Amino acid sequence: MGCIIEEDDGDDVVMEPPPNFSMVEEGIYRSSCPRPCNFSFLETLNLRSIIYLCPEPYPEENLEYIRSHNIRLFQFGIEGKT
């Protein structure tokens, strides 16, 4: 599910949260690994850091995004799905 926002210049921006997104506590969120289609939504959160719990390398396009937005990445590779 996404949200379409009309900007002042008349262009529409689709803001789609990452899969399994929810608020844990004010200013703390959880989700599955975001994709580029989620980046406009993430910008609204003013993130300062991301904790990534998968052992696989963080996707390169996501690394580029977080670098350009001064977001710190902390990776703790945990095996398993739960």
mmCIF file of N, CA and C in Angstrom, residues 1 5 8 12-14 16 20-21 23-24 29 38 46-48 54 58 60 64 66 69 75 79:
data_model
loop_
_atom_site.group_PDB
_atom_site.id
_atom_site.type_symbol
_atom_site.label_atom_id
_atom_site.label_comp_id
_atom_site.label_asym_id
_atom_site.label_seq_id
_atom_site.Cartn_x
_atom_site.Cartn_y
_atom_site.Cartn_z
ATOM 1 N N MET A 1 0.846 -1.161 0.000
ATOM 2 C CA MET A 1 0.000 0.000 0.000
ATOM 3 C C MET A 1 0.896 1.230 0.000
ATOM 4 N N ILE A 5 1.314 11.707 -3.109
ATOM 5 C CA ILE A 5 1.357 13.080 -2.620
ATOM 6 C C ILE A 5 1.532 13.998 -3.814
ATOM 7 N N ASP A 8 3.829 20.871 -4.859
ATOM 8 C CA ASP A 8 3.441 22.218 -5.266
ATOM 9 C C ASP A 8 3.562 22.438 -6.769
ATOM 10 N N ASP A 12 3.158 14.350 -9.031
ATOM 11 C CA ASP A 12 2.761 13.414 -7.995
ATOM 12 C C ASP A 12 3.960 12.578 -7.579
ATOM 13 N N VAL A 13 4.097 12.347 -6.283
ATOM 14 C CA VAL A 13 5.155 11.507 -5.748
ATOM 15 C C VAL A 13 4.475 10.348 -5.023
ATOM 16 N N VAL A 14 4.856 9.126 -5.387
ATOM 17 C CA VAL A 14 4.307 7.950 -4.723
ATOM 18 C C VAL A 14 5.228 7.601 -3.562
ATOM 19 N N GLU A 16 5.797 4.828 -0.829
ATOM 20 C CA GLU A 16 5.451 3.459 -0.472
ATOM 21 C C GLU A 16 6.365 2.999 0.658
ATOM 22 N N ASN A 20 6.485 -4.804 5.635
ATOM 23 C CA ASN A 20 6.483 -5.028 7.094
ATOM 24 C C ASN A 20 6.834 -3.787 7.900
ATOM 25 N N PHE A 21 6.617 -2.601 7.339
ATOM 26 C CA PHE A 21 6.944 -1.363 8.048
ATOM 27 C C PHE A 21 5.956 -1.128 9.180
ATOM 28 N N MET A 23 5.812 1.311 13.230
ATOM 29 C CA MET A 23 6.491 2.104 14.247
ATOM 30 C C MET A 23 6.608 1.250 15.508
ATOM 31 N N VAL A 24 7.809 1.166 16.066
ATOM 32 C CA VAL A 24 8.042 0.446 17.307
ATOM 33 C C VAL A 24 7.757 1.381 18.479
ATOM 34 N N TYR A 29 11.547 2.671 14.026
ATOM 35 C CA TYR A 29 10.718 1.947 13.065
ATOM 36 C C TYR A 29 11.367 0.609 12.744
ATOM 37 N N ASN A 38 10.981 2.631 -2.117
ATOM 38 C CA ASN A 38 10.638 3.061 -0.762
ATOM 39 C C ASN A 38 11.414 4.293 -0.313
ATOM 40 N N ASN A 46 13.320 11.128 8.343
ATOM 41 C CA ASN A 46 14.545 11.776 8.838
ATOM 42 C C ASN A 46 15.411 10.793 9.623
ATOM 43 N N LEU A 47 15.698 9.652 9.011
ATOM 44 C CA LEU A 47 16.483 8.618 9.673
ATOM 45 C C LEU A 47 17.916 9.076 9.916
ATOM 46 N N ARG A 48 18.456 8.647 11.044
ATOM 47 C CA ARG A 48 19.862 8.918 11.356
ATOM 48 C C ARG A 48 20.688 7.648 11.298
ATOM 49 N N CYS A 54 20.652 -8.846 8.753
ATOM 50 C CA CYS A 54 20.910 -9.959 7.832
ATOM 51 C C CYS A 54 22.419 -10.144 7.639
ATOM 52 N N TYR A 58 24.647 -5.446 2.587
ATOM 53 C CA TYR A 58 23.564 -4.486 2.362
ATOM 54 C C TYR A 58 23.567 -4.118 0.880
ATOM 55 N N GLU A 60 23.829 -2.527 -2.663
ATOM 56 C CA GLU A 60 24.632 -1.374 -3.083
ATOM 57 C C GLU A 60 23.778 -0.128 -3.319
ATOM 58 N N GLU A 64 24.242 3.527 -1.432
ATOM 59 C CA GLU A 64 24.335 4.831 -2.085
ATOM 60 C C GLU A 64 23.317 5.807 -1.502
ATOM 61 N N ILE A 66 21.845 5.707 1.551
ATOM 62 C CA ILE A 66 22.128 6.129 2.930
ATOM 63 C C ILE A 66 23.356 7.030 3.002
ATOM 64 N N HIS A 69 22.347 10.534 2.237
ATOM 65 C CA HIS A 69 21.477 11.137 3.246
ATOM 66 C C HIS A 69 22.103 11.115 4.648
ATOM 67 N N GLN A 75 25.421 -3.182 11.003
ATOM 68 C CA GLN A 75 25.022 -4.515 10.561
ATOM 69 C C GLN A 75 25.411 -5.552 11.602
ATOM 70 N N GLU A 79 21.718 -15.213 11.798
ATOM 71 C CA GLU A 79 21.211 -16.310 10.988
ATOM 72 C C GLU A 79 19.768 -16.633 11.381
#
